[in-house]
DNA sequence: CTCTCAGGGCCATCA
DNA sequence: TGATGGCCCTGAGAG
């Protein structure tokens, strides 16, 4: 690879790009010393989230700053250390997603949100514990809705790359991509239940009962209920395609307010999952049909975005058409945060 | 063979 | 005392 970027002038070409140690070799694709190489590898291995105690801009060259694991790791990413072993085994990736998705679905079907869950925690950490729901519990719209949000966010934050993101980047991802992902999951769930319109597992509506459909444009309501689902039916989307497209949506690097390292991390993972989807398609449908199929699956994200904007429109119209029914609860707080 | 680099073991350091 | 990180070694692969 051509090295066109000129870093600080005092830096010798053989210095470690992260900590400036002399006589560094090549590790993970960049000029780096052995310590930084090992640090990077161990940082990738750890299951714990790394955080910065200061402002996420510690100077690694100064002995105080070099103690910050978060900032050192992010400098590794920033200078271009490759954090994905290439190429990945597609079936291992799919199995990992299958397992995470199964967990999400179990929580959604059998759990209920712990009463301790508060709005301000949801988009900060995105990890929740669920309590067992008793057999005869009947959820109303808002309880289903909150569970749908929490279990999807739980899934999103359990993805392998999320632990590398800073807290603010994590919030950006959840704020921009979570609702798209949740819409897709809801459509998928209705699709696997062979429904013709989106609904909750017990068949209840995806609109709260106080919504008076006749007060709205029928096309708008239909777009929310049916449009995306009809695309899934029409394409006969497989579970593998659902899983991979779901992650591709969650690791969209084009969302606003991301840090540069956050964008780089998401872009690499999105491209890795994209390649996996491509390989899956060409394996399942053959090389030519697979390439077309890949594009068709990717273009589902347009249908998801269309449903998203219909929901945004609806939630703008709702307080205008039915001001007497506006409620404030956890679900409406979450939705208000996501649609802005 | 030599060179480079990924990865693992071992041990010093520090809360 | 357990987590962390630096030093040194090994083995695989390329040339
Ligand atoms: Zn270094
Ligand atoms: Zn820091």
Short mmCIF file of C-alpha atoms (C1' of nucleotides) and ligand atoms in Angstrom, two decimals:
data_model
loop_
_atom_site.label_atom_id
_atom_site.label_comp_id
_atom_site.label_asym_id
_atom_site.label_seq_id
_atom_site.Cartn_x
_atom_site.Cartn_y
_atom_site.Cartn_z
CA UNK A 1 0.00 0.00 0.00
CA UNK A 2 1.29 3.47 -0.88
CA UNK A 3 2.08 5.60 2.12
CA UNK A 4 0.97 9.06 1.05
CA UNK A 5 0.00 10.57 4.36
CA UNK A 6 2.74 12.53 6.03
CA UNK A 7 2.54 12.42 9.78
CA UNK A 8 4.28 14.75 12.23
CA UNK A 9 7.59 15.90 10.75
CA UNK A 10 9.58 14.88 13.80
CA UNK A 11 8.45 11.30 13.28
CA UNK A 12 10.97 8.95 11.72
CA UNK A 13 9.54 6.52 9.18
CA UNK A 14 10.64 3.54 11.28
CA UNK A 15 8.98 4.79 14.48
CA UNK A 16 5.90 3.11 15.93
CA UNK A 17 2.88 4.98 14.57
CA UNK A 18 1.15 4.65 17.92
CA UNK A 19 3.75 5.28 20.64
CA UNK A 20 6.77 6.49 18.56
CA UNK A 21 9.13 3.76 19.82
CA UNK A 22 12.18 3.52 17.55
CA UNK A 23 12.77 0.70 15.07
CA UNK A 24 9.27 -0.69 14.88
CA UNK A 25 8.34 -3.49 12.51
CA UNK A 26 5.12 -4.04 10.59
CA UNK A 27 2.23 -5.39 12.64
CA UNK A 28 -1.43 -5.60 11.57
CA UNK A 29 -0.57 -3.55 8.53
CA UNK A 30 1.08 -0.55 10.19
CA UNK A 31 4.51 0.44 11.44
CA UNK A 32 4.23 -0.47 15.10
CA UNK A 33 6.31 -1.75 17.99
CA UNK A 34 5.85 -5.15 19.57
CA UNK A 35 4.19 -3.69 22.67
CA UNK A 36 1.56 -1.91 20.62
CA UNK A 37 1.04 -5.02 18.53
CA UNK A 38 0.42 -7.12 21.63
CA UNK A 39 -1.68 -4.42 23.22
CA UNK A 40 -3.87 -4.25 20.12
CA UNK A 41 -4.29 -8.01 19.91
CA UNK A 42 -5.21 -8.28 23.58
CA UNK A 43 -7.60 -5.37 23.30
CA UNK A 44 -9.39 -7.16 20.47
CA UNK A 45 -9.55 -10.35 22.51
CA UNK A 46 -11.03 -8.92 25.65
CA UNK A 47 -14.74 -9.21 26.18
CA UNK A 48 -14.83 -6.12 28.38
CA UNK A 49 -15.67 -2.69 27.07
CA UNK A 50 -12.69 -0.32 27.21
CA UNK A 51 -13.43 3.22 28.36
CA UNK A 52 -11.51 6.45 28.77
CA UNK A 53 -11.59 8.19 32.14
CA UNK A 54 -10.92 11.57 30.51
CA UNK A 55 -12.07 13.13 27.24
CA UNK A 56 -11.24 10.30 24.81
CA UNK A 57 -8.30 12.28 23.45
CA UNK A 58 -5.39 11.28 25.73
CA UNK A 59 -1.99 11.82 24.13
CA UNK A 60 -0.36 8.41 23.79
CA UNK A 61 3.07 10.02 23.34
CA UNK A 62 2.96 11.45 26.86
CA UNK A 63 3.57 8.88 29.60
CA UNK A 64 0.34 9.76 31.42
CA UNK A 65 -1.80 9.44 28.30
CA UNK A 66 -0.23 6.16 27.26
CA UNK A 67 -1.84 4.55 30.29
CA UNK A 68 -5.30 5.02 28.77
CA UNK A 69 -6.28 1.75 27.09
CA UNK A 70 -9.22 3.28 25.26
CA UNK A 71 -7.20 6.04 23.61
CA UNK A 72 -4.31 3.73 22.80
CA UNK A 73 -6.68 1.25 21.16
CA UNK A 74 -8.40 4.00 19.20
CA UNK A 75 -5.06 5.33 17.99
CA UNK A 76 -4.26 1.80 16.79
CA UNK A 77 -7.49 1.83 14.77
CA UNK A 78 -6.93 5.37 13.58
CA UNK A 79 -3.47 4.65 12.16
CA UNK A 80 -5.00 1.72 10.30
CA UNK A 81 -4.33 -1.46 12.27
CA UNK A 82 -6.40 -4.24 10.73
CA UNK A 83 -8.75 -5.64 13.33
CA UNK A 84 -10.59 -8.27 11.29
CA UNK A 85 -8.79 -11.47 10.34
CA UNK A 86 -9.49 -11.89 6.70
CA UNK A 87 -11.24 -13.75 5.27
CA UNK A 88 -13.80 -14.84 7.83
CA UNK A 89 -15.65 -18.13 7.74
CA UNK A 90 -19.22 -17.27 6.61
CA UNK A 91 -20.84 -20.14 8.51
CA UNK A 92 -19.14 -19.12 11.76
CA UNK A 93 -20.44 -15.58 11.33
CA UNK A 94 -23.95 -16.77 10.56
CA UNK A 95 -23.96 -19.20 13.49
CA UNK A 96 -22.91 -16.43 15.85
CA UNK A 97 -25.77 -14.24 14.57
CA UNK A 98 -28.23 -17.15 14.77
CA UNK A 99 -27.37 -17.62 18.41
CA UNK A 100 -27.64 -13.92 19.27
CA UNK A 101 -30.92 -13.65 17.40
CA UNK A 102 -32.30 -16.71 19.17
CA UNK A 103 -31.46 -15.11 22.51
CA UNK A 104 -33.16 -11.89 21.47
CA UNK A 105 -36.28 -13.75 20.40
CA UNK A 106 -36.38 -15.79 23.62
CA UNK A 107 -36.20 -12.64 25.71
CA UNK A 108 -38.88 -11.04 23.61
CA UNK A 109 -41.29 -13.97 23.83
CA UNK A 110 -40.78 -15.06 27.42
CA UNK A 111 -39.42 -12.05 29.25
CA UNK A 112 -40.58 -8.75 30.58
CA UNK A 113 -38.62 -5.59 31.24
CA UNK A 114 -37.29 -5.19 34.75
CA UNK A 115 -39.07 -2.32 36.48
CA UNK A 116 -35.68 -0.73 37.16
CA UNK A 117 -35.10 0.12 33.48
CA UNK A 118 -34.96 3.89 33.10
CA UNK A 119 -34.94 5.86 29.86
CA UNK A 120 -31.59 7.50 30.46
CA UNK A 121 -29.82 4.11 30.82
CA UNK A 122 -31.19 2.67 27.62
CA UNK A 123 -29.02 4.47 25.08
CA UNK A 124 -25.95 4.73 27.30
CA UNK A 125 -25.11 1.11 27.92
CA UNK A 126 -27.78 -0.80 26.05
CA UNK A 127 -27.55 -3.95 28.18
CA UNK A 128 -30.56 -5.11 30.15
CA UNK A 129 -31.64 -7.98 32.29
CA UNK A 130 -35.06 -9.42 31.72
CA UNK A 131 -37.44 -11.03 34.16
CA UNK A 132 -39.45 -14.13 33.42
CA UNK A 133 -43.00 -13.36 32.35
CA UNK A 134 -45.69 -15.61 33.86
CA UNK A 135 -47.74 -17.74 31.46
CA UNK A 136 -50.97 -15.81 31.78
CA UNK A 137 -49.47 -12.33 31.37
CA UNK A 138 -51.10 -10.39 28.56
CA UNK A 139 -49.03 -7.55 27.15
CA UNK A 140 -50.61 -4.35 25.94
CA UNK A 141 -49.19 -2.38 23.02
CA UNK A 142 -46.78 -0.40 25.17
CA UNK A 143 -45.38 -3.46 26.95
CA UNK A 144 -44.74 -5.23 23.64
CA UNK A 145 -43.24 -2.06 22.29
CA UNK A 146 -40.82 -1.57 25.16
CA UNK A 147 -39.77 -5.23 25.02
CA UNK A 148 -39.24 -4.95 21.29
CA UNK A 149 -36.95 -1.95 21.82
CA UNK A 150 -35.01 -3.44 24.72
CA UNK A 151 -34.46 -6.86 23.20
CA UNK A 152 -33.38 -5.35 19.88
CA UNK A 153 -30.99 -2.95 21.62
CA UNK A 154 -29.66 -5.88 23.63
CA UNK A 155 -28.98 -7.71 20.37
CA UNK A 156 -27.37 -4.68 18.77
CA UNK A 157 -24.98 -4.06 21.66
CA UNK A 158 -24.08 -7.76 21.84
CA UNK A 159 -22.58 -7.60 18.34
CA UNK A 160 -18.85 -8.27 18.49
CA UNK A 161 -17.69 -4.84 17.32
CA UNK A 162 -19.83 -2.79 19.69
CA UNK A 163 -17.40 -3.15 22.59
CA UNK A 164 -14.79 -1.23 20.61
CA UNK A 165 -16.97 1.87 20.23
CA UNK A 166 -16.82 4.86 22.54
CA UNK A 167 -19.88 5.58 24.65
CA UNK A 168 -20.88 8.50 22.45
CA UNK A 169 -20.47 6.45 19.27
CA UNK A 170 -22.58 3.69 20.79
CA UNK A 171 -25.34 6.20 21.50
CA UNK A 172 -25.05 7.53 17.90
CA UNK A 173 -25.45 4.02 16.49
CA UNK A 174 -28.46 3.26 18.66
CA UNK A 175 -30.06 6.61 17.94
CA UNK A 176 -29.66 6.36 14.16
CA UNK A 177 -29.90 2.65 13.40
CA UNK A 178 -31.81 0.93 16.16
CA UNK A 179 -35.31 1.82 14.95
CA UNK A 180 -34.50 0.67 11.42
CA UNK A 181 -33.27 -2.61 12.80
CA UNK A 182 -36.31 -3.01 15.05
CA UNK A 183 -38.68 -2.36 12.15
CA UNK A 184 -36.89 -5.04 10.17
CA UNK A 185 -37.10 -7.50 13.09
CA UNK A 186 -40.81 -6.78 13.53
CA UNK A 187 -41.47 -7.37 9.84
CA UNK A 188 -39.40 -10.56 9.93
CA UNK A 189 -41.32 -11.85 12.94
CA UNK A 190 -44.65 -11.25 11.19
CA UNK A 191 -43.24 -12.83 8.02
CA UNK A 192 -42.18 -16.01 9.82
CA UNK A 193 -45.61 -16.11 11.50
CA UNK A 194 -47.12 -15.97 7.98
CA UNK A 195 -49.04 -12.80 8.72
CA UNK A 196 -50.09 -10.37 5.99
CA UNK A 197 -49.64 -7.27 8.13
CA UNK A 198 -47.21 -6.49 10.91
CA UNK A 199 -48.37 -7.45 14.40
CA UNK A 200 -47.08 -8.61 17.77
CA UNK A 201 -46.61 -12.34 18.51
CA UNK A 202 -50.09 -12.63 20.06
CA UNK A 203 -51.60 -11.06 16.95
CA UNK A 204 -52.18 -7.69 18.59
CA UNK A 205 -51.76 -4.49 16.60
CA UNK A 206 -48.53 -2.56 16.10
CA UNK A 207 -50.52 0.63 16.75
CA UNK A 208 -51.75 1.49 20.24
CA UNK A 209 -55.47 0.83 20.70
CA UNK A 210 -56.29 4.52 21.07
CA UNK A 211 -55.19 5.21 17.49
CA UNK A 212 -58.21 5.94 15.30
CA UNK A 213 -57.07 4.73 11.83
CA UNK A 214 -59.75 6.68 9.98
CA UNK A 215 -58.11 9.91 11.18
CA UNK A 216 -55.09 9.20 8.98
CA UNK A 217 -54.32 8.69 5.34
CA UNK A 218 -54.98 5.02 4.65
CA UNK A 219 -51.85 4.80 2.50
CA UNK A 220 -49.71 5.94 5.42
CA UNK A 221 -51.14 3.31 7.77
CA UNK A 222 -50.79 0.63 5.11
CA UNK A 223 -47.23 1.58 4.37
CA UNK A 224 -46.38 0.99 8.03
CA UNK A 225 -48.38 -2.22 8.36
CA UNK A 226 -47.70 -3.96 5.07
CA UNK A 227 -45.16 -2.46 2.69
CA UNK A 228 -41.94 -3.89 4.13
CA UNK A 229 -43.61 -7.21 4.99
CA UNK A 230 -44.82 -7.56 1.40
CA UNK A 231 -41.23 -7.07 0.21
CA UNK A 232 -40.06 -9.90 2.52
CA UNK A 233 -42.82 -12.18 1.22
CA UNK A 234 -42.13 -11.26 -2.38
CA UNK A 235 -38.38 -11.93 -2.06
CA UNK A 236 -38.84 -15.02 0.14
CA UNK A 237 -36.08 -13.78 2.39
CA UNK A 238 -34.14 -16.49 4.23
CA UNK A 239 -33.11 -16.35 7.86
CA UNK A 240 -29.43 -15.94 6.93
CA UNK A 241 -30.29 -13.00 4.71
CA UNK A 242 -32.39 -11.47 7.47
CA UNK A 243 -29.57 -11.84 10.01
CA UNK A 244 -26.85 -10.44 7.76
CA UNK A 245 -28.87 -7.51 6.45
CA UNK A 246 -29.88 -6.73 10.04
CA UNK A 247 -26.25 -6.37 11.11
CA UNK A 248 -25.39 -4.44 7.94
CA UNK A 249 -28.07 -1.94 8.95
CA UNK A 250 -26.78 -1.71 12.53
CA UNK A 251 -23.16 -1.07 11.48
CA UNK A 252 -23.95 1.68 9.00
CA UNK A 253 -20.91 4.00 9.11
CA UNK A 254 -22.76 6.79 7.30
CA UNK A 255 -24.78 7.93 10.32
CA UNK A 256 -24.21 11.43 11.73
CA UNK A 257 -21.95 12.48 14.64
CA UNK A 258 -19.66 9.42 14.67
CA UNK A 259 -16.01 9.84 15.62
CA UNK A 260 -13.49 9.00 12.91
CA UNK A 261 -12.45 5.77 14.61
CA UNK A 262 -16.10 4.82 15.10
CA UNK A 263 -16.70 5.30 11.38
CA UNK A 264 -13.64 3.24 10.49
CA UNK A 265 -14.66 0.41 12.80
CA UNK A 266 -18.23 0.31 11.55
CA UNK A 267 -17.16 0.56 7.91
CA UNK A 268 -14.84 -2.43 8.23
CA UNK A 269 -17.42 -4.55 9.95
CA UNK A 270 -20.15 -3.52 7.54
CA UNK A 271 -17.96 -4.48 4.61
CA UNK A 272 -17.11 -7.80 6.29
CA UNK A 273 -20.81 -8.61 6.81
CA UNK A 274 -21.57 -7.41 3.27
CA UNK A 275 -18.97 -9.79 1.86
CA UNK A 276 -20.45 -12.59 3.94
CA UNK A 277 -23.89 -11.88 2.49
CA UNK A 278 -22.43 -11.83 -1.02
CA UNK A 279 -20.70 -15.16 -0.46
CA UNK A 280 -23.85 -16.64 1.06
CA UNK A 281 -25.89 -15.51 -1.96
CA UNK A 282 -23.48 -16.81 -4.55
CA UNK A 283 -23.23 -20.10 -2.65
CA UNK A 284 -27.02 -20.51 -2.40
CA UNK A 285 -28.14 -19.13 -5.76
CA UNK A 286 -25.07 -19.54 -7.95
CA UNK A 287 -22.64 -16.90 -9.04
CA UNK A 288 -24.80 -14.79 -11.38
CA UNK A 289 -28.16 -15.16 -9.66
CA UNK A 290 -26.35 -14.66 -6.36
CA UNK A 291 -24.99 -11.27 -7.38
CA UNK A 292 -28.51 -10.12 -8.32
CA UNK A 293 -29.96 -11.60 -5.15
CA UNK A 294 -27.37 -9.73 -3.06
CA UNK A 295 -28.50 -6.43 -4.58
CA UNK A 296 -32.16 -7.29 -4.01
CA UNK A 297 -31.52 -8.05 -0.34
CA UNK A 298 -29.45 -4.89 0.14
CA UNK A 299 -32.19 -2.83 -1.49
CA UNK A 300 -34.58 -4.01 1.23
CA UNK A 301 -32.94 -1.32 3.34
CA UNK A 302 -34.78 1.21 1.16
CA UNK A 303 -38.08 -0.43 2.09
CA UNK A 304 -37.07 -0.34 5.75
CA UNK A 305 -36.20 3.36 5.46
CA UNK A 306 -39.58 3.96 3.82
CA UNK A 307 -41.37 2.31 6.73
CA UNK A 308 -39.22 4.33 9.13
CA UNK A 309 -40.20 7.63 7.55
CA UNK A 310 -43.86 6.57 7.50
CA UNK A 311 -43.62 5.94 11.25
CA UNK A 312 -41.95 9.32 11.71
CA UNK A 313 -44.77 10.95 9.75
CA UNK A 314 -47.36 9.13 11.76
CA UNK A 315 -45.86 10.16 15.09
CA UNK A 316 -45.87 13.78 13.93
CA UNK A 317 -49.52 13.55 12.92
CA UNK A 318 -50.71 11.67 16.00
CA UNK A 319 -50.53 14.58 18.48
CA UNK A 320 -52.22 16.82 15.88
CA UNK A 321 -55.11 14.48 15.08
CA UNK A 322 -55.57 12.95 18.53
CA UNK A 323 -54.07 15.37 21.07
CA UNK A 324 -56.33 13.98 23.80
CA UNK A 325 -54.59 10.58 23.49
CA UNK A 326 -50.98 11.68 23.77
CA UNK A 327 -49.29 9.68 26.53
CA UNK A 328 -45.96 9.90 28.23
CA UNK A 329 -44.42 6.55 29.09
CA UNK A 330 -41.17 4.70 28.47
CA UNK A 331 -42.22 3.67 24.96
CA UNK A 332 -43.18 7.16 23.83
CA UNK A 333 -40.02 8.59 25.39
CA UNK A 334 -37.90 6.12 23.42
CA UNK A 335 -39.75 6.86 20.19
CA UNK A 336 -39.46 10.61 20.69
CA UNK A 337 -35.71 10.25 21.19
CA UNK A 338 -35.33 8.14 18.05
CA UNK A 339 -37.48 10.27 15.77
CA UNK A 340 -36.04 13.73 15.64
"C1'" DC B 1 18.48 -20.69 4.23
"C1'" DT B 2 16.73 -15.74 6.10
"C1'" DC B 3 13.30 -12.39 7.09
"C1'" DT B 4 8.92 -10.89 8.77
"C1'" DC B 5 5.07 -11.12 11.53
"C1'" DA B 6 1.19 -13.41 14.31
"C1'" DG B 7 0.72 -15.23 18.48
"C1'" DG B 8 1.91 -17.38 23.11
"C1'" DG B 9 4.54 -17.76 27.58
"C1'" DC B 10 6.53 -15.60 31.30
"C1'" DC B 11 7.19 -12.28 34.66
"C1'" DA B 12 7.42 -7.32 36.47
"C1'" DT B 13 4.31 -3.81 37.90
"C1'" DC B 14 0.47 -1.78 40.17
"C1'" DA B 15 -4.25 -1.11 41.99
"C1'" DT C 1 -3.92 -11.03 44.01
"C1'" DG C 2 -5.68 -10.52 39.62
"C1'" DA C 3 -5.36 -7.62 35.61
"C1'" DT C 4 -2.26 -5.48 32.57
"C1'" DG C 5 1.49 -4.94 29.46
"C1'" DG C 6 6.37 -5.46 27.88
"C1'" DC C 7 10.10 -8.69 26.46
"C1'" DC C 8 11.43 -12.71 24.22
"C1'" DC C 9 10.62 -16.83 21.90
"C1'" DT C 10 8.53 -19.99 18.40
"C1'" DG C 11 6.55 -21.35 14.19
"C1'" DA C 12 4.56 -20.49 9.69
"C1'" DG C 13 4.95 -18.60 5.28
"C1'" DA C 14 7.25 -16.02 1.62
"C1'" DG C 15 11.24 -15.38 -1.20
ZN1 LIG D 1 4.23 1.39 19.99
ZN1 LIG D 2 -8.15 8.36 27.15
#
